[in-house]
Short mmCIF file of C-alpha atoms and ligand atoms in Angstrom, two decimals:
data_model
loop_
_atom_site.label_atom_id
_atom_site.label_comp_id
_atom_site.label_asym_id
_atom_site.label_seq_id
_atom_site.Cartn_x
_atom_site.Cartn_y
_atom_site.Cartn_z
CA MET A 40 0.00 0.00 0.00
CA LYS A 41 1.41 3.39 -1.00
CA LYS A 42 0.55 6.40 1.17
CA THR A 43 1.31 10.08 0.57
CA VAL A 44 1.35 12.67 3.33
CA ARG A 45 2.00 16.44 3.36
CA ALA A 46 3.69 18.27 6.25
CA HIS A 47 4.45 21.98 6.52
CA THR A 48 7.58 23.49 7.95
CA ASN A 49 7.57 25.28 11.30
CA ILE A 50 9.65 28.07 12.80
CA ALA A 51 10.30 28.06 16.54
CA LEU A 52 9.50 31.24 18.49
CA ILE A 53 10.84 29.65 21.68
CA LYS A 54 13.76 27.64 20.34
CA TYR A 55 14.67 24.01 20.87
CA TRP A 56 18.41 24.05 21.54
CA GLY A 57 20.06 21.05 23.14
CA LYS A 58 19.32 17.38 23.74
CA ARG A 59 19.42 15.38 26.92
CA ASP A 60 19.18 12.09 24.98
CA GLU A 61 20.65 12.01 21.49
CA GLU A 62 19.25 8.67 20.40
CA LEU A 63 15.67 9.25 21.55
CA ILE A 64 15.95 12.98 20.69
CA LEU A 65 14.69 14.21 24.05
CA PRO A 66 15.24 17.96 24.38
CA MET A 67 16.67 19.92 27.31
CA ASN A 68 13.85 22.46 27.04
CA SER A 69 10.30 22.66 25.75
CA SER A 70 9.82 24.82 22.63
CA LEU A 71 6.99 26.61 20.83
CA SER A 72 6.59 27.13 17.10
CA LEU A 73 4.37 28.42 14.33
CA THR A 74 3.51 26.08 11.44
CA LEU A 75 3.70 27.86 8.07
CA ASP A 76 1.93 27.17 4.80
CA ALA A 77 4.53 28.40 2.29
CA PHE A 78 7.04 25.56 2.64
CA TYR A 79 6.10 21.90 2.79
CA THR A 80 7.12 18.37 1.91
CA ASP A 81 5.00 15.68 0.21
CA THR A 82 6.26 12.18 0.92
CA SER A 83 5.09 8.80 -0.39
CA VAL A 84 6.08 5.49 1.16
CA ARG A 85 5.43 1.92 0.11
CA PHE A 86 6.87 -1.24 1.61
CA ASP A 87 7.95 -3.50 -1.25
CA GLU A 88 8.78 -7.19 -0.84
CA THR A 89 10.77 -7.22 -4.10
CA LYS A 90 13.33 -4.67 -2.85
CA THR A 91 16.54 -5.72 -1.13
CA GLU A 92 17.46 -2.21 0.13
CA ASP A 93 15.53 0.88 1.21
CA GLU A 94 15.38 3.53 -1.52
CA PHE A 95 14.95 7.26 -0.89
CA TYR A 96 14.36 9.79 -3.66
CA LEU A 97 14.38 13.52 -2.83
CA ASN A 98 13.03 15.71 -5.65
CA ASP A 99 13.53 12.69 -7.96
CA VAL A 100 17.21 12.22 -7.06
CA GLN A 101 18.19 9.01 -5.25
CA GLN A 102 19.86 9.69 -1.88
CA THR A 103 22.57 7.68 -0.13
CA GLY A 104 24.73 8.15 2.97
CA SER A 105 23.56 10.21 5.92
CA SER A 106 20.42 11.43 4.18
CA LEU A 107 19.25 7.82 3.63
CA LYS A 108 20.30 6.87 7.18
CA LYS A 109 18.05 9.56 8.71
CA VAL A 110 15.11 8.21 6.74
CA GLN A 111 15.91 4.66 7.86
CA VAL A 112 15.63 5.67 11.52
CA ILE A 113 11.92 6.28 10.97
CA LEU A 114 11.45 3.28 8.65
CA ASP A 115 13.04 0.94 11.20
CA LEU A 116 10.80 2.22 13.99
CA VAL A 117 7.73 1.69 11.80
CA ARG A 118 8.90 -1.81 10.86
CA GLN A 119 9.39 -2.59 14.55
CA GLN A 120 5.92 -1.34 15.48
CA SER A 121 4.08 -3.00 12.58
CA GLY A 122 5.99 -6.26 12.26
CA ILE A 123 6.62 -5.56 8.56
CA SER A 124 10.09 -6.59 7.44
CA HIS A 125 10.01 -5.39 3.80
CA LYS A 126 12.27 -2.68 2.50
CA ALA A 127 10.64 0.63 1.54
CA VAL A 128 10.59 3.05 -1.37
CA VAL A 129 10.36 6.66 -0.16
CA GLU A 130 9.71 9.53 -2.57
CA SER A 131 9.81 13.10 -1.25
CA GLN A 132 9.09 16.37 -3.00
CA ASN A 133 10.31 19.39 -1.08
CA HIS A 134 8.33 22.54 -1.86
CA VAL A 135 10.93 24.98 -0.66
CA PRO A 136 12.32 27.48 -3.18
CA THR A 137 15.70 26.19 -4.35
CA ALA A 138 17.50 29.39 -3.38
CA ALA A 139 16.01 29.43 0.10
CA GLY A 140 18.68 27.65 2.08
CA LEU A 141 15.96 26.81 4.59
CA ALA A 142 16.16 23.61 6.56
CA SER A 143 13.54 21.05 5.57
CA SER A 144 14.06 18.42 8.24
CA ALA A 145 10.95 19.50 10.16
CA SER A 146 8.50 19.05 7.27
CA GLY A 147 10.52 16.18 5.79
CA MET A 148 10.61 13.99 8.88
CA ALA A 149 7.00 14.78 9.82
CA ALA A 150 5.73 13.82 6.34
CA LEU A 151 7.85 10.66 6.44
CA ALA A 152 6.49 9.64 9.85
CA GLY A 153 2.93 10.13 8.57
CA ALA A 154 3.43 8.30 5.26
CA ALA A 155 5.52 5.40 6.59
CA SER A 156 3.17 4.64 9.48
CA ALA A 157 0.09 4.84 7.22
CA ALA A 158 1.72 2.63 4.54
CA ALA A 159 2.43 0.04 7.22
CA GLY A 160 -1.21 0.09 8.28
CA LEU A 161 -0.48 1.64 11.68
CA GLU A 162 -3.23 3.99 12.74
CA LEU A 163 -1.22 6.28 14.98
CA SER A 164 -2.72 9.07 17.06
CA ARG A 165 -1.38 12.60 16.50
CA LYS A 166 0.57 12.22 19.72
CA ASP A 167 2.26 9.04 18.53
CA LEU A 168 2.94 10.59 15.10
CA SER A 169 4.64 13.48 16.87
CA ARG A 170 6.74 11.04 18.94
CA LEU A 171 7.72 9.14 15.79
CA ALA A 172 8.60 12.32 13.84
CA ARG A 173 10.70 13.46 16.83
CA ARG A 174 12.99 10.45 16.39
CA GLY A 175 13.90 11.72 12.89
CA SER A 176 14.39 15.35 13.88
CA GLY A 177 13.34 17.17 17.02
CA SER A 178 11.67 20.08 15.25
CA ALA A 179 9.60 17.62 13.14
CA SER A 180 7.60 16.68 16.23
CA ARG A 181 5.97 20.14 16.00
CA SER A 182 4.99 19.93 12.30
CA VAL A 183 2.32 17.34 13.10
CA TYR A 184 0.00 20.21 14.14
CA GLY A 185 -0.93 23.55 12.57
CA GLY A 186 -0.78 27.03 14.11
CA PHE A 187 1.04 27.56 17.41
CA VAL A 188 2.46 24.29 18.70
CA GLU A 189 4.34 23.40 21.88
CA TRP A 190 6.79 20.50 22.01
CA GLN A 191 6.66 19.44 25.63
CA LYS A 192 10.05 18.14 26.64
CA GLY A 193 8.46 15.45 28.81
CA THR A 194 10.33 13.01 30.99
CA ASN A 195 10.85 10.11 28.57
CA ASP A 196 10.10 8.75 25.09
CA LEU A 197 6.39 8.40 25.87
CA ASP A 198 5.61 11.93 26.99
CA SER A 199 7.97 14.04 24.86
CA HIS A 200 5.73 15.19 22.01
CA ALA A 201 3.95 18.21 20.56
CA VAL A 202 0.56 19.58 21.58
CA PRO A 203 -1.52 22.17 19.71
CA VAL A 204 -1.68 25.56 21.46
CA ASP A 205 -3.75 27.88 19.21
CA ASP A 206 -4.78 27.93 15.53
CA ALA A 207 -3.05 31.34 15.05
CA ASP A 208 -6.02 32.61 13.08
CA TRP A 209 -5.48 36.21 14.22
CA ASP A 210 -3.64 38.47 11.76
CA ILE A 211 -0.24 36.77 11.86
CA GLY A 212 2.28 36.05 9.12
CA MET A 213 5.98 35.47 8.69
CA LEU A 214 8.46 36.97 6.25
CA PHE A 215 11.63 35.11 5.30
CA ILE A 216 14.73 37.14 4.43
CA LEU A 217 16.93 34.74 2.48
CA LEU A 218 20.54 35.80 2.78
CA ASN A 219 22.63 32.78 1.96
CA LYS A 220 22.06 29.25 0.73
CA LYS A 221 25.52 27.93 1.53
CA GLU A 222 25.72 24.68 3.49
CA LYS A 223 26.17 25.67 7.14
CA ALA A 224 29.60 25.10 8.66
CA VAL A 225 28.16 23.71 11.91
CA SER A 226 25.03 21.56 11.56
CA SER A 227 22.33 22.22 14.13
CA ARG A 228 22.85 18.73 15.52
CA GLU A 229 26.57 19.35 16.07
CA GLY A 230 25.98 22.94 17.19
CA MET A 231 23.53 21.91 19.90
CA LYS A 232 25.83 19.18 21.17
CA ARG A 233 28.84 21.45 21.35
CA THR A 234 26.85 24.13 23.14
CA VAL A 235 25.36 21.75 25.73
CA GLU A 236 28.76 20.23 26.47
CA THR A 237 30.94 23.33 26.58
CA SER A 238 29.11 26.66 26.78
CA PRO A 239 29.06 28.22 30.27
CA PHE A 240 25.95 30.13 29.13
CA TYR A 241 23.98 26.95 28.47
CA PRO A 242 22.48 26.40 31.99
CA SER A 243 21.06 29.95 31.95
CA TRP A 244 19.48 29.22 28.58
CA VAL A 245 17.60 26.21 29.95
CA GLU A 246 16.56 27.96 33.14
CA SER A 247 15.33 31.20 31.57
CA THR A 248 13.54 29.49 28.67
CA GLU A 249 11.08 27.86 31.04
CA GLN A 250 9.82 31.31 32.10
CA ASP A 251 9.77 32.60 28.51
CA LEU A 252 7.57 29.70 27.47
CA ILE A 253 5.03 30.36 30.22
CA GLN A 254 4.90 34.03 29.29
CA MET A 255 4.56 33.24 25.59
CA LYS A 256 1.62 30.92 26.16
CA ASP A 257 -0.06 33.71 28.15
CA ALA A 258 0.61 36.17 25.33
CA ILE A 259 -0.92 33.77 22.80
CA GLN A 260 -3.97 33.23 24.97
CA ASN A 261 -4.41 37.00 25.30
CA ARG A 262 -3.62 37.55 21.60
CA ASP A 263 -0.99 40.02 22.76
CA PHE A 264 1.09 40.30 19.59
CA ASP A 265 3.78 42.65 20.90
CA THR A 266 4.57 40.52 23.94
CA LEU A 267 4.67 37.49 21.65
CA GLY A 268 7.10 39.31 19.37
CA LYS A 269 9.37 40.52 22.16
CA LEU A 270 9.62 37.02 23.63
CA THR A 271 10.36 35.66 20.14
CA GLU A 272 13.33 38.00 19.68
CA ARG A 273 14.57 37.34 23.20
CA SER A 274 14.56 33.57 22.72
CA ALA A 275 16.45 33.78 19.42
CA LEU A 276 19.08 36.17 20.79
CA LYS A 277 19.62 34.04 23.88
CA MET A 278 19.95 30.85 21.84
CA HIS A 279 22.51 32.45 19.55
CA ALA A 280 24.39 33.90 22.54
CA THR A 281 25.04 30.39 23.88
CA THR A 282 27.02 29.47 20.75
CA LEU A 283 29.54 32.25 21.38
CA GLY A 284 30.50 30.63 24.67
CA ALA A 285 31.07 27.17 23.18
CA VAL A 286 34.49 25.60 22.63
CA GLU A 287 35.21 26.09 19.73
CA PRO A 288 32.96 29.14 19.57
CA PHE A 289 30.75 29.57 16.52
CA THR A 290 27.93 31.71 15.21
CA TYR A 291 25.29 31.36 12.51
CA TRP A 292 25.19 35.13 12.00
CA GLU A 293 26.58 36.83 8.94
CA PRO A 294 27.00 40.57 8.43
CA ASP A 295 23.71 40.73 6.51
CA SER A 296 21.90 38.97 9.37
CA LEU A 297 22.74 41.98 11.55
CA VAL A 298 21.67 44.38 8.81
CA ALA A 299 18.34 42.56 8.58
CA MET A 300 17.78 42.56 12.35
CA GLU A 301 18.57 46.27 12.52
CA LEU A 302 16.16 47.00 9.66
CA VAL A 303 13.40 45.11 11.50
CA ARG A 304 14.06 47.27 14.58
CA THR A 305 13.96 50.43 12.47
CA LEU A 306 10.69 49.42 10.81
CA ARG A 307 9.29 48.71 14.26
CA SER A 308 10.24 52.17 15.44
CA GLU A 309 8.30 53.49 12.44
CA GLY A 310 5.15 51.75 13.65
CA PHE A 311 5.21 48.28 12.06
CA HIS A 312 4.49 45.28 14.26
CA CYS A 313 7.48 43.12 13.38
CA TYR A 314 9.95 40.99 15.32
CA PHE A 315 12.87 38.88 14.09
CA THR A 316 14.03 35.38 14.79
CA MET A 317 16.92 33.24 13.49
CA ASP A 318 17.70 29.52 13.42
CA ALA A 319 20.82 27.48 12.72
CA GLY A 320 21.70 29.57 9.67
CA PRO A 321 22.09 33.20 8.58
CA ASN A 322 18.54 33.79 7.29
CA VAL A 323 16.29 36.12 9.27
CA LYS A 324 12.58 35.43 9.75
CA VAL A 325 10.17 38.17 10.69
CA LEU A 326 7.02 37.59 12.71
CA CYS A 327 4.51 40.22 11.57
CA ARG A 328 0.90 41.20 11.26
CA MET A 329 -0.48 39.68 8.05
CA SER A 330 -2.33 42.97 7.42
CA GLU A 331 1.04 44.79 7.31
CA ALA A 332 3.03 42.02 5.61
CA LYS A 333 2.89 43.23 2.00
CA GLU A 334 4.09 46.69 2.92
CA LEU A 335 6.83 45.27 5.13
CA GLN A 336 7.84 42.90 2.35
CA ARG A 337 8.33 45.88 0.02
CA HIS A 338 10.55 47.65 2.55
CA LEU A 339 12.67 44.56 3.16
CA ALA A 340 12.85 43.76 -0.56
CA SER A 341 14.17 47.23 -1.34
CA ARG A 342 17.22 46.32 0.77
CA PHE A 343 17.61 42.58 0.08
CA GLY A 344 15.98 42.12 -3.34
CA GLU A 345 12.52 40.90 -4.27
CA ASP A 346 13.54 37.27 -4.75
CA HIS A 347 15.03 37.24 -1.26
CA VAL A 348 11.96 38.14 0.78
CA LEU A 349 9.15 35.58 0.92
CA LEU A 350 5.85 35.74 2.78
CA SER A 351 4.07 32.89 4.49
CA GLY A 352 0.73 32.51 6.19
CA ILE A 353 -0.17 29.96 8.87
CA GLY A 354 0.01 26.28 7.96
CA GLU A 355 -2.00 23.27 9.00
CA GLY A 356 -0.88 19.97 10.46
CA LEU A 357 -0.12 16.63 8.80
CA LYS A 358 -2.50 15.76 5.99
CA GLU A 359 -2.91 12.46 4.17
CA LEU A 360 -3.12 13.22 0.43
CA SER A 361 -3.72 9.70 -0.86
C1 2P0 B 46 14.16 24.87 16.47
N1 2P0 B 46 16.38 24.31 15.49
O1 2P0 B 46 13.53 24.91 17.54
C2 2P0 B 46 15.67 24.92 16.58
C3 2P0 B 46 16.17 26.34 16.63
C4 2P0 B 46 17.41 25.16 14.98
C5 2P0 B 46 17.44 26.34 15.86
O2 2P0 B 46 15.27 22.40 15.62
O3 2P0 B 46 19.13 17.27 15.77
O4 2P0 B 46 16.82 19.54 12.66
O5 2P0 B 46 17.38 16.68 14.09
O6 2P0 B 46 16.74 17.21 16.45
O7 2P0 B 46 15.27 19.72 14.65
C6 2P0 B 46 16.94 22.43 14.02
O8 2P0 B 46 17.34 21.20 14.44
O9 2P0 B 46 17.64 18.99 14.99
C7 2P0 B 46 16.15 23.05 15.09
P1 2P0 B 46 17.73 17.45 15.34
P2 2P0 B 46 16.64 19.81 14.11
O10 2P0 B 46 13.59 24.85 15.35
#
């Protein structure tokens, strides 16, 4: 049986940064994200008794090495749970603009978890889909749901999963300022590990993020956009500060990242409701009011170029296409 599932990407407003268990992918802190509709992955899976190896095609190109290995983590878990021993054929189409340089592991691993479990005949709850996606990539646990989503760090494999927080249907959008599509020098997996193990700033990150998360959930409940935005910026800046204390120190920022952050601050001082965030790369994302997004996009595009500023609305959770 072949099953096809779509998952959208998500951007964390309270970041996930650091694991306490690398195999189970259990995080040091809970995180909170927004699922977005502009970027998504469609993945088909079928288990095939005639195959002697798993096959993984990404945008029609067969993958080997570490990319295939990540997919096999999920396939093996599904085989274990379903009792199926056949190899699988996995076909993924990533709908992320080629120049974007945006990570796709969140939508990719979530779509794979959905398609592989459905193809194996497992009827998993959303909670169990989130747990399965988590094993591929931490951030993927959040792409199971739409809108604002919290990944609760939990205490073990069973209770570390995402929960929906709010559908975000209240004048919210996100702009993506695409600065660089180069492969990052320090992968997020390696960056987190190095920071947890060596940065003296790391304990303060974990401690203070707990408070930020409580405050952010209050802000969402009260639809208090400016508090939401301020907490978003604070979480990103604190996460990136931890990397400067690591041994060897590193940063994902590039000169243009700073230019973009400063421009967001300037536009805010001119009356726009906009707040930046950054992940494990130089691109800057801007949380904004959807009603102001087009005008903001024009301002940002006049500095970074039209092709480099993309707008997204709110996305929905995992969806079975066929
Ligand atoms: C996040 N990031 O919350 C954080 C913020 C990057 C910065 O989750 O090792 O691909 O597969 O669990 O989920 C990117 O890392 O890492 C990420 P793994 P993942 O979105």
